[in-house]
Amino acid sequence: MASNNGMELNKIAAAVLLAGLIGMVAGKMTEFLYEGGPKHPGHHAEEKRGYSIEVVEESAAGDAGAAAPQGAPDISALMASADAAKGGAYFSKKCAVCHGVDKGGPNKVGPNLHGVMGRSIASHAGFGYSDGLKAKAGESWNVENMNQFQYNPRKWAPGTIMAYAGTKKDDERANLIAYLQSLK
Ligand code: HEC
């Protein structure tokens, strides 16, 4: 009997010990998970930051949505006072790395843009356009669609291979388009 009780006690002791161990392990795991959390927030915060920028863009586009279904505010009124020389300076900084503008000049990373306004979209000889831009090939470039493309290339032509975020300032887009109009 005494030895039986002893065994029971041993079992109980073992069970308590085991429970304690499990508790400790669980505690450690919880700690680990919590510590693991704060070690990564850099990542999460970055992901979140990137994501919220996207959201801001979307909602900004959404706000303008009523007036301009594609997202870019209308700039037709600004075109009258647009400055092609300023647009040219902007082009040199932001676009010339990928686009030549000389008549008969070669394509670079992007197609040559001589005479681009009024030209059929995605039609310059010898350039391998994306399906995204080719989907727009029924239209010719005009102020309206160039405004949309320059505002947000990937939104207006999903799948475009033009790796450029877009020009969000209305006067800068107007100047830029005035410059593109002068390339003839
Ligand atoms: C990183 C290189 C790069 C930069 C920077 C860039 N583009 Fe492009 N662009 C491209 C590529 C590539 C295409 C072809 C897009 C496609 O096929 O989807 C293109 C296409 C275009 C087209 C359409 C031409 C056509 O023949 O239909 C226009 C217009 C244009 N870009 C203007 C601009 C302007 C203006 C800027 C500066 C604000 C600019 N791009 C900046 C690479 C670039």
PDB file of C-alpha atoms and ligand atoms in Angstrom:
ATOM      1  CA  MET A   1       0.000   0.000   0.000  1.00  0.00           C
ATOM      2  CA  ALA A   2       2.705   2.385   1.043  1.00  0.00           C
ATOM      3  CA  SER A   3       4.710   1.565  -2.040  1.00  0.00           C
ATOM      4  CA  ASN A   4       1.554   1.937  -4.142  1.00  0.00           C
ATOM      5  CA  ASN A   5       0.943   5.346  -2.671  1.00  0.00           C
ATOM      6  CA  GLY A   6       4.551   6.131  -3.348  1.00  0.00           C
ATOM      7  CA  MET A   7       4.085   5.178  -6.961  1.00  0.00           C
ATOM      8  CA  GLU A   8       0.907   7.256  -7.163  1.00  0.00           C
ATOM      9  CA  LEU A   9       2.799  10.138  -5.642  1.00  0.00           C
ATOM     10  CA  ASN A  10       5.595   9.595  -8.108  1.00  0.00           C
ATOM     11  CA  LYS A  11       3.092   9.579 -10.954  1.00  0.00           C
ATOM     12  CA  ILE A  12       1.479  12.708  -9.629  1.00  0.00           C
ATOM     13  CA  ALA A  13       4.861  14.320  -9.188  1.00  0.00           C
ATOM     14  CA  ALA A  14       5.802  13.299 -12.700  1.00  0.00           C
ATOM     15  CA  ALA A  15       2.513  14.657 -14.042  1.00  0.00           C
ATOM     16  CA  VAL A  16       3.001  17.937 -12.204  1.00  0.00           C
ATOM     17  CA  LEU A  17       6.547  18.120 -13.461  1.00  0.00           C
ATOM     18  CA  LEU A  18       5.398  17.385 -16.987  1.00  0.00           C
ATOM     19  CA  ALA A  19       2.656  19.991 -16.754  1.00  0.00           C
ATOM     20  CA  GLY A  20       5.239  22.433 -15.488  1.00  0.00           C
ATOM     21  CA  LEU A  21       7.531  21.595 -18.372  1.00  0.00           C
ATOM     22  CA  ILE A  22       4.751  21.959 -20.896  1.00  0.00           C
ATOM     23  CA  GLY A  23       3.839  25.249 -19.294  1.00  0.00           C
ATOM     24  CA  MET A  24       7.447  26.412 -19.519  1.00  0.00           C
ATOM     25  CA  VAL A  25       7.780  25.346 -23.114  1.00  0.00           C
ATOM     26  CA  ALA A  26       4.508  27.021 -23.988  1.00  0.00           C
ATOM     27  CA  GLY A  27       5.675  30.111 -22.137  1.00  0.00           C
ATOM     28  CA  LYS A  28       8.965  30.099 -24.032  1.00  0.00           C
ATOM     29  CA  MET A  29       7.129  29.660 -27.296  1.00  0.00           C
ATOM     30  CA  THR A  30       4.832  32.537 -26.491  1.00  0.00           C
ATOM     31  CA  GLU A  31       7.825  34.655 -25.590  1.00  0.00           C
ATOM     32  CA  PHE A  32       9.510  33.556 -28.768  1.00  0.00           C
ATOM     33  CA  LEU A  33       6.485  34.421 -30.823  1.00  0.00           C
ATOM     34  CA  TYR A  34       6.179  37.796 -29.189  1.00  0.00           C
ATOM     35  CA  GLU A  35       9.869  38.493 -29.532  1.00  0.00           C
ATOM     36  CA  GLY A  36       9.733  37.099 -33.020  1.00  0.00           C
ATOM     37  CA  GLY A  37       7.040  39.649 -33.716  1.00  0.00           C
ATOM     38  CA  PRO A  38       8.951  42.774 -32.836  1.00  0.00           C
ATOM     39  CA  LYS A  39      12.002  41.486 -34.706  1.00  0.00           C
ATOM     40  CA  HIS A  40      10.101  41.620 -37.980  1.00  0.00           C
ATOM     41  CA  PRO A  41       8.111  44.792 -37.681  1.00  0.00           C
ATOM     42  CA  GLY A  42      10.641  46.446 -39.923  1.00  0.00           C
ATOM     43  CA  HIS A  43       9.420  44.188 -42.692  1.00  0.00           C
ATOM     44  CA  HIS A  44       5.792  44.527 -41.830  1.00  0.00           C
ATOM     45  CA  ALA A  45       6.038  48.270 -41.472  1.00  0.00           C
ATOM     46  CA  GLU A  46       7.736  48.503 -44.848  1.00  0.00           C
ATOM     47  CA  GLU A  47       5.164  46.292 -46.479  1.00  0.00           C
ATOM     48  CA  LYS A  48       2.454  48.343 -44.885  1.00  0.00           C
ATOM     49  CA  ARG A  49       4.078  51.573 -45.942  1.00  0.00           C
ATOM     50  CA  GLY A  50       4.368  50.413 -49.513  1.00  0.00           C
ATOM     51  CA  TYR A  51       0.805  49.276 -49.448  1.00  0.00           C
ATOM     52  CA  SER A  52      -0.595  52.473 -48.009  1.00  0.00           C
ATOM     53  CA  ILE A  53       1.187  54.521 -50.671  1.00  0.00           C
ATOM     54  CA  GLU A  54      -0.665  52.406 -53.196  1.00  0.00           C
ATOM     55  CA  VAL A  55      -3.908  53.064 -51.325  1.00  0.00           C
ATOM     56  CA  VAL A  56      -3.252  56.798 -51.276  1.00  0.00           C
ATOM     57  CA  GLU A  57      -2.668  56.728 -55.025  1.00  0.00           C
ATOM     58  CA  GLU A  58      -5.807  54.729 -55.600  1.00  0.00           C
ATOM     59  CA  SER A  59      -7.949  57.003 -53.471  1.00  0.00           C
ATOM     60  CA  ALA A  60      -6.417  60.111 -55.018  1.00  0.00           C
ATOM     61  CA  ALA A  61      -7.354  58.676 -58.375  1.00  0.00           C
ATOM     62  CA  GLY A  62     -10.754  57.779 -56.979  1.00  0.00           C
ATOM     63  CA  ASP A  63     -11.374  61.353 -55.864  1.00  0.00           C
ATOM     64  CA  ALA A  64     -10.697  62.613 -59.347  1.00  0.00           C
ATOM     65  CA  GLY A  65     -12.722  59.711 -60.696  1.00  0.00           C
ATOM     66  CA  ALA A  66     -15.949  61.641 -61.080  1.00  0.00           C
ATOM     67  CA  ALA A  67     -14.394  64.265 -63.328  1.00  0.00           C
ATOM     68  CA  ALA A  68     -11.890  61.974 -65.077  1.00  0.00           C
ATOM     69  CA  PRO A  69     -12.786  58.299 -65.165  1.00  0.00           C
ATOM     70  CA  GLN A  70      -9.163  57.223 -65.739  1.00  0.00           C
ATOM     71  CA  GLY A  71      -7.811  59.179 -62.778  1.00  0.00           C
ATOM     72  CA  ALA A  72      -5.884  62.090 -64.282  1.00  0.00           C
ATOM     73  CA  PRO A  73      -7.359  65.550 -63.778  1.00  0.00           C
ATOM     74  CA  ASP A  74      -8.295  67.226 -67.044  1.00  0.00           C
ATOM     75  CA  ILE A  75      -5.533  69.518 -68.286  1.00  0.00           C
ATOM     76  CA  SER A  76      -7.098  70.796 -71.492  1.00  0.00           C
ATOM     77  CA  ALA A  77      -7.491  74.272 -69.944  1.00  0.00           C
ATOM     78  CA  LEU A  78      -3.815  74.270 -68.938  1.00  0.00           C
ATOM     79  CA  MET A  79      -2.646  73.423 -72.462  1.00  0.00           C
ATOM     80  CA  ALA A  80      -3.214  77.008 -73.644  1.00  0.00           C
ATOM     81  CA  SER A  81      -0.531  78.286 -71.272  1.00  0.00           C
ATOM     82  CA  ALA A  82       1.702  75.198 -71.316  1.00  0.00           C
ATOM     83  CA  ASP A  83       5.433  75.808 -71.712  1.00  0.00           C
ATOM     84  CA  ALA A  84       7.095  73.418 -74.172  1.00  0.00           C
ATOM     85  CA  ALA A  85      10.590  74.574 -73.151  1.00  0.00           C
ATOM     86  CA  LYS A  86       9.912  73.661 -69.528  1.00  0.00           C
ATOM     87  CA  GLY A  87       8.448  70.393 -70.729  1.00  0.00           C
ATOM     88  CA  GLY A  88      11.639  69.781 -72.692  1.00  0.00           C
ATOM     89  CA  ALA A  89      13.780  70.342 -69.602  1.00  0.00           C
ATOM     90  CA  TYR A  90      11.587  67.940 -67.664  1.00  0.00           C
ATOM     91  CA  PHE A  91      11.839  65.417 -70.502  1.00  0.00           C
ATOM     92  CA  SER A  92      15.651  65.637 -70.495  1.00  0.00           C
ATOM     93  CA  LYS A  93      15.691  64.796 -66.798  1.00  0.00           C
ATOM     94  CA  LYS A  94      12.986  62.131 -66.626  1.00  0.00           C
ATOM     95  CA  CYS A  95      12.435  60.587 -70.040  1.00  0.00           C
ATOM     96  CA  ALA A  96      15.477  61.047 -72.292  1.00  0.00           C
ATOM     97  CA  VAL A  97      17.290  58.148 -70.648  1.00  0.00           C
ATOM     98  CA  CYS A  98      14.780  55.836 -72.343  1.00  0.00           C
ATOM     99  CA  HIS A  99      13.468  57.871 -75.283  1.00  0.00           C
ATOM    100  CA  GLY A 100      15.153  59.516 -78.239  1.00  0.00           C
ATOM    101  CA  VAL A 101      13.306  62.300 -80.055  1.00  0.00           C
ATOM    102  CA  ASP A 102      15.369  62.834 -83.220  1.00  0.00           C
ATOM    103  CA  LYS A 103      13.611  62.269 -86.507  1.00  0.00           C
ATOM    104  CA  GLY A 104      14.509  58.779 -87.719  1.00  0.00           C
ATOM    105  CA  GLY A 105      16.511  58.242 -84.525  1.00  0.00           C
ATOM    106  CA  PRO A 106      16.840  54.806 -82.956  1.00  0.00           C
ATOM    107  CA  ASN A 107      14.619  53.282 -80.315  1.00  0.00           C
ATOM    108  CA  LYS A 108      16.249  53.071 -76.887  1.00  0.00           C
ATOM    109  CA  VAL A 109      14.697  51.276 -73.935  1.00  0.00           C
ATOM    110  CA  GLY A 110      11.528  52.980 -75.128  1.00  0.00           C
ATOM    111  CA  PRO A 111      10.388  53.891 -78.643  1.00  0.00           C
ATOM    112  CA  ASN A 112      11.584  57.006 -80.450  1.00  0.00           C
ATOM    113  CA  LEU A 113       9.090  59.787 -79.773  1.00  0.00           C
ATOM    114  CA  HIS A 114       9.589  62.007 -82.790  1.00  0.00           C
ATOM    115  CA  GLY A 115       6.102  62.910 -84.018  1.00  0.00           C
ATOM    116  CA  VAL A 116       4.453  60.872 -81.287  1.00  0.00           C
ATOM    117  CA  MET A 117       1.425  63.174 -80.898  1.00  0.00           C
ATOM    118  CA  GLY A 118      -1.143  62.179 -83.505  1.00  0.00           C
ATOM    119  CA  ARG A 119       0.679  58.917 -84.197  1.00  0.00           C
ATOM    120  CA  SER A 120      -1.157  55.629 -83.625  1.00  0.00           C
ATOM    121  CA  ILE A 121      -0.452  54.271 -80.168  1.00  0.00           C
ATOM    122  CA  ALA A 122       2.212  51.560 -80.067  1.00  0.00           C
ATOM    123  CA  SER A 123       3.042  51.948 -83.756  1.00  0.00           C
ATOM    124  CA  HIS A 124       6.684  52.998 -84.015  1.00  0.00           C
ATOM    125  CA  ALA A 125       8.562  50.727 -86.395  1.00  0.00           C
ATOM    126  CA  GLY A 126      10.968  48.249 -84.888  1.00  0.00           C
ATOM    127  CA  PHE A 127       9.826  48.593 -81.305  1.00  0.00           C
ATOM    128  CA  GLY A 128       8.513  45.595 -79.367  1.00  0.00           C
ATOM    129  CA  TYR A 129       5.556  47.038 -77.503  1.00  0.00           C
ATOM    130  CA  SER A 130       3.861  45.319 -74.576  1.00  0.00           C
ATOM    131  CA  ASP A 131       0.432  43.758 -74.988  1.00  0.00           C
ATOM    132  CA  GLY A 132      -0.729  46.367 -72.464  1.00  0.00           C
ATOM    133  CA  LEU A 133       0.059  49.249 -74.789  1.00  0.00           C
ATOM    134  CA  LYS A 134      -0.862  47.331 -77.931  1.00  0.00           C
ATOM    135  CA  ALA A 135      -4.348  46.961 -76.442  1.00  0.00           C
ATOM    136  CA  LYS A 136      -4.659  50.748 -76.981  1.00  0.00           C
ATOM    137  CA  ALA A 137      -3.427  50.635 -80.556  1.00  0.00           C
ATOM    138  CA  GLY A 138      -6.841  51.558 -81.991  1.00  0.00           C
ATOM    139  CA  GLU A 139      -6.397  55.171 -80.845  1.00  0.00           C
ATOM    140  CA  SER A 140      -3.910  57.860 -81.781  1.00  0.00           C
ATOM    141  CA  TRP A 141      -2.041  59.869 -79.166  1.00  0.00           C
ATOM    142  CA  ASN A 142      -3.912  63.041 -78.242  1.00  0.00           C
ATOM    143  CA  VAL A 143      -3.833  65.377 -75.241  1.00  0.00           C
ATOM    144  CA  GLU A 144      -6.520  63.402 -73.471  1.00  0.00           C
ATOM    145  CA  ASN A 145      -4.995  59.916 -73.618  1.00  0.00           C
ATOM    146  CA  MET A 146      -1.412  61.200 -73.268  1.00  0.00           C
ATOM    147  CA  ASN A 147      -2.578  63.005 -70.125  1.00  0.00           C
ATOM    148  CA  GLN A 148      -3.887  59.722 -68.749  1.00  0.00           C
ATOM    149  CA  PHE A 149      -0.818  57.719 -69.769  1.00  0.00           C
ATOM    150  CA  GLN A 150       1.615  60.246 -68.314  1.00  0.00           C
ATOM    151  CA  TYR A 151      -0.373  60.557 -65.102  1.00  0.00           C
ATOM    152  CA  ASN A 152      -0.183  56.855 -64.341  1.00  0.00           C
ATOM    153  CA  PRO A 153       1.202  54.638 -67.135  1.00  0.00           C
ATOM    154  CA  ARG A 154       0.421  51.341 -65.445  1.00  0.00           C
ATOM    155  CA  LYS A 155      -3.097  52.315 -64.534  1.00  0.00           C
ATOM    156  CA  TRP A 156      -4.028  53.555 -67.979  1.00  0.00           C
ATOM    157  CA  ALA A 157      -2.239  50.750 -69.833  1.00  0.00           C
ATOM    158  CA  PRO A 158      -2.098  47.777 -67.460  1.00  0.00           C
ATOM    159  CA  GLY A 159       0.842  45.578 -68.402  1.00  0.00           C
ATOM    160  CA  THR A 160       2.862  48.408 -69.947  1.00  0.00           C
ATOM    161  CA  ILE A 161       6.616  47.887 -69.818  1.00  0.00           C
ATOM    162  CA  MET A 162       7.269  51.598 -69.397  1.00  0.00           C
ATOM    163  CA  ALA A 163       8.873  51.579 -65.950  1.00  0.00           C
ATOM    164  CA  TYR A 164       7.871  55.088 -64.951  1.00  0.00           C
ATOM    165  CA  ALA A 165       5.604  56.029 -62.041  1.00  0.00           C
ATOM    166  CA  GLY A 166       4.011  58.931 -63.873  1.00  0.00           C
ATOM    167  CA  THR A 167       3.868  62.709 -63.591  1.00  0.00           C
ATOM    168  CA  LYS A 168       1.320  63.759 -61.010  1.00  0.00           C
ATOM    169  CA  LYS A 169       1.564  67.560 -61.305  1.00  0.00           C
ATOM    170  CA  ASP A 170      -0.958  68.899 -63.804  1.00  0.00           C
ATOM    171  CA  ASP A 171       1.209  71.791 -65.033  1.00  0.00           C
ATOM    172  CA  GLU A 172       4.177  69.468 -65.516  1.00  0.00           C
ATOM    173  CA  ARG A 173       2.065  67.102 -67.620  1.00  0.00           C
ATOM    174  CA  ALA A 174       0.755  70.026 -69.650  1.00  0.00           C
ATOM    175  CA  ASN A 175       4.303  71.302 -70.263  1.00  0.00           C
ATOM    176  CA  LEU A 176       5.467  67.799 -71.119  1.00  0.00           C
ATOM    177  CA  ILE A 177       2.678  67.269 -73.639  1.00  0.00           C
ATOM    178  CA  ALA A 178       3.353  70.695 -75.179  1.00  0.00           C
ATOM    179  CA  TYR A 179       6.944  69.532 -75.634  1.00  0.00           C
ATOM    180  CA  LEU A 180       5.818  66.213 -77.187  1.00  0.00           C
ATOM    181  CA  GLN A 181       3.591  68.235 -79.562  1.00  0.00           C
ATOM    182  CA  SER A 182       6.671  70.195 -80.658  1.00  0.00           C
ATOM    183  CA  LEU A 183       8.503  67.005 -81.754  1.00  0.00           C
ATOM    184  CA  LYS A 184       7.530  67.152 -85.408  1.00  0.00           C
TER     185      LYS A 184
HETATM  186  C1  HEC B   1      12.738  53.415 -67.892  1.00  0.00           C
HETATM  187  C2  HEC B   1      12.529  53.772 -69.275  1.00  0.00           C
HETATM  188  C3  HEC B   1      11.450  54.781 -69.581  1.00  0.00           C
HETATM  189  C4  HEC B   1      11.271  56.021 -69.031  1.00  0.00           C
HETATM  190  C5  HEC B   1      12.036  56.688 -67.911  1.00  0.00           C
HETATM  191  C6  HEC B   1      10.169  56.608 -69.744  1.00  0.00           C
HETATM  192  N1  HEC B   1       9.703  55.743 -70.690  1.00  0.00           N
HETATM  193 FE1  HEC B   1       8.198  56.094 -72.021  1.00  0.00          FE
HETATM  194  N2  HEC B   1       8.299  54.187 -72.657  1.00  0.00           N
HETATM  195  C7  HEC B   1       9.210  53.255 -72.228  1.00  0.00           C
HETATM  196  C8  HEC B   1       8.881  51.974 -72.815  1.00  0.00           C
HETATM  197  C9  HEC B   1       9.642  50.677 -72.588  1.00  0.00           C
HETATM  198  C10 HEC B   1       7.746  52.182 -73.597  1.00  0.00           C
HETATM  199  C11 HEC B   1       6.942  51.134 -74.353  1.00  0.00           C
HETATM  200  C12 HEC B   1       5.796  50.776 -73.421  1.00  0.00           C
HETATM  201  C13 HEC B   1       5.015  49.524 -73.756  1.00  0.00           C
HETATM  202  O1  HEC B   1       5.204  48.941 -74.842  1.00  0.00           O
HETATM  203  O2  HEC B   1       4.209  49.137 -72.909  1.00  0.00           O
HETATM  204  C14 HEC B   1       7.405  53.584 -73.497  1.00  0.00           C
HETATM  205  C15 HEC B   1       6.360  54.193 -74.168  1.00  0.00           C
HETATM  206  C16 HEC B   1       6.123  55.547 -74.181  1.00  0.00           C
HETATM  207  C17 HEC B   1       5.166  56.219 -75.034  1.00  0.00           C
HETATM  208  C18 HEC B   1       4.286  55.566 -76.075  1.00  0.00           C
HETATM  209  C19 HEC B   1       4.955  55.699 -77.423  1.00  0.00           C
HETATM  210  C20 HEC B   1       4.267  55.041 -78.597  1.00  0.00           C
HETATM  211  O3  HEC B   1       4.947  54.837 -79.613  1.00  0.00           O
HETATM  212  O4  HEC B   1       3.066  54.713 -78.520  1.00  0.00           O
HETATM  213  C21 HEC B   1       5.240  57.558 -74.736  1.00  0.00           C
HETATM  214  C22 HEC B   1       4.454  58.677 -75.350  1.00  0.00           C
HETATM  215  C23 HEC B   1       6.231  57.699 -73.696  1.00  0.00           C
HETATM  216  N3  HEC B   1       6.752  56.460 -73.381  1.00  0.00           N
HETATM  217  C24 HEC B   1       6.581  58.904 -73.120  1.00  0.00           C
HETATM  218  C25 HEC B   1       7.431  59.018 -72.018  1.00  0.00           C
HETATM  219  C26 HEC B   1       7.656  60.245 -71.301  1.00  0.00           C
HETATM  220  C27 HEC B   1       7.046  61.587 -71.663  1.00  0.00           C
HETATM  221  C28 HEC B   1       8.497  59.945 -70.261  1.00  0.00           C
HETATM  222  C29 HEC B   1       9.010  60.858 -69.174  1.00  0.00           C
HETATM  223  C30 HEC B   1       8.013  61.505 -68.351  1.00  0.00           C
HETATM  224  C31 HEC B   1       8.831  58.549 -70.359  1.00  0.00           C
HETATM  225  N4  HEC B   1       8.159  58.010 -71.429  1.00  0.00           N
HETATM  226  C32 HEC B   1       9.692  57.883 -69.515  1.00  0.00           C
HETATM  227  C33 HEC B   1      10.279  53.477 -71.395  1.00  0.00           C
HETATM  228  C34 HEC B   1      10.445  54.616 -70.616  1.00  0.00           C
END
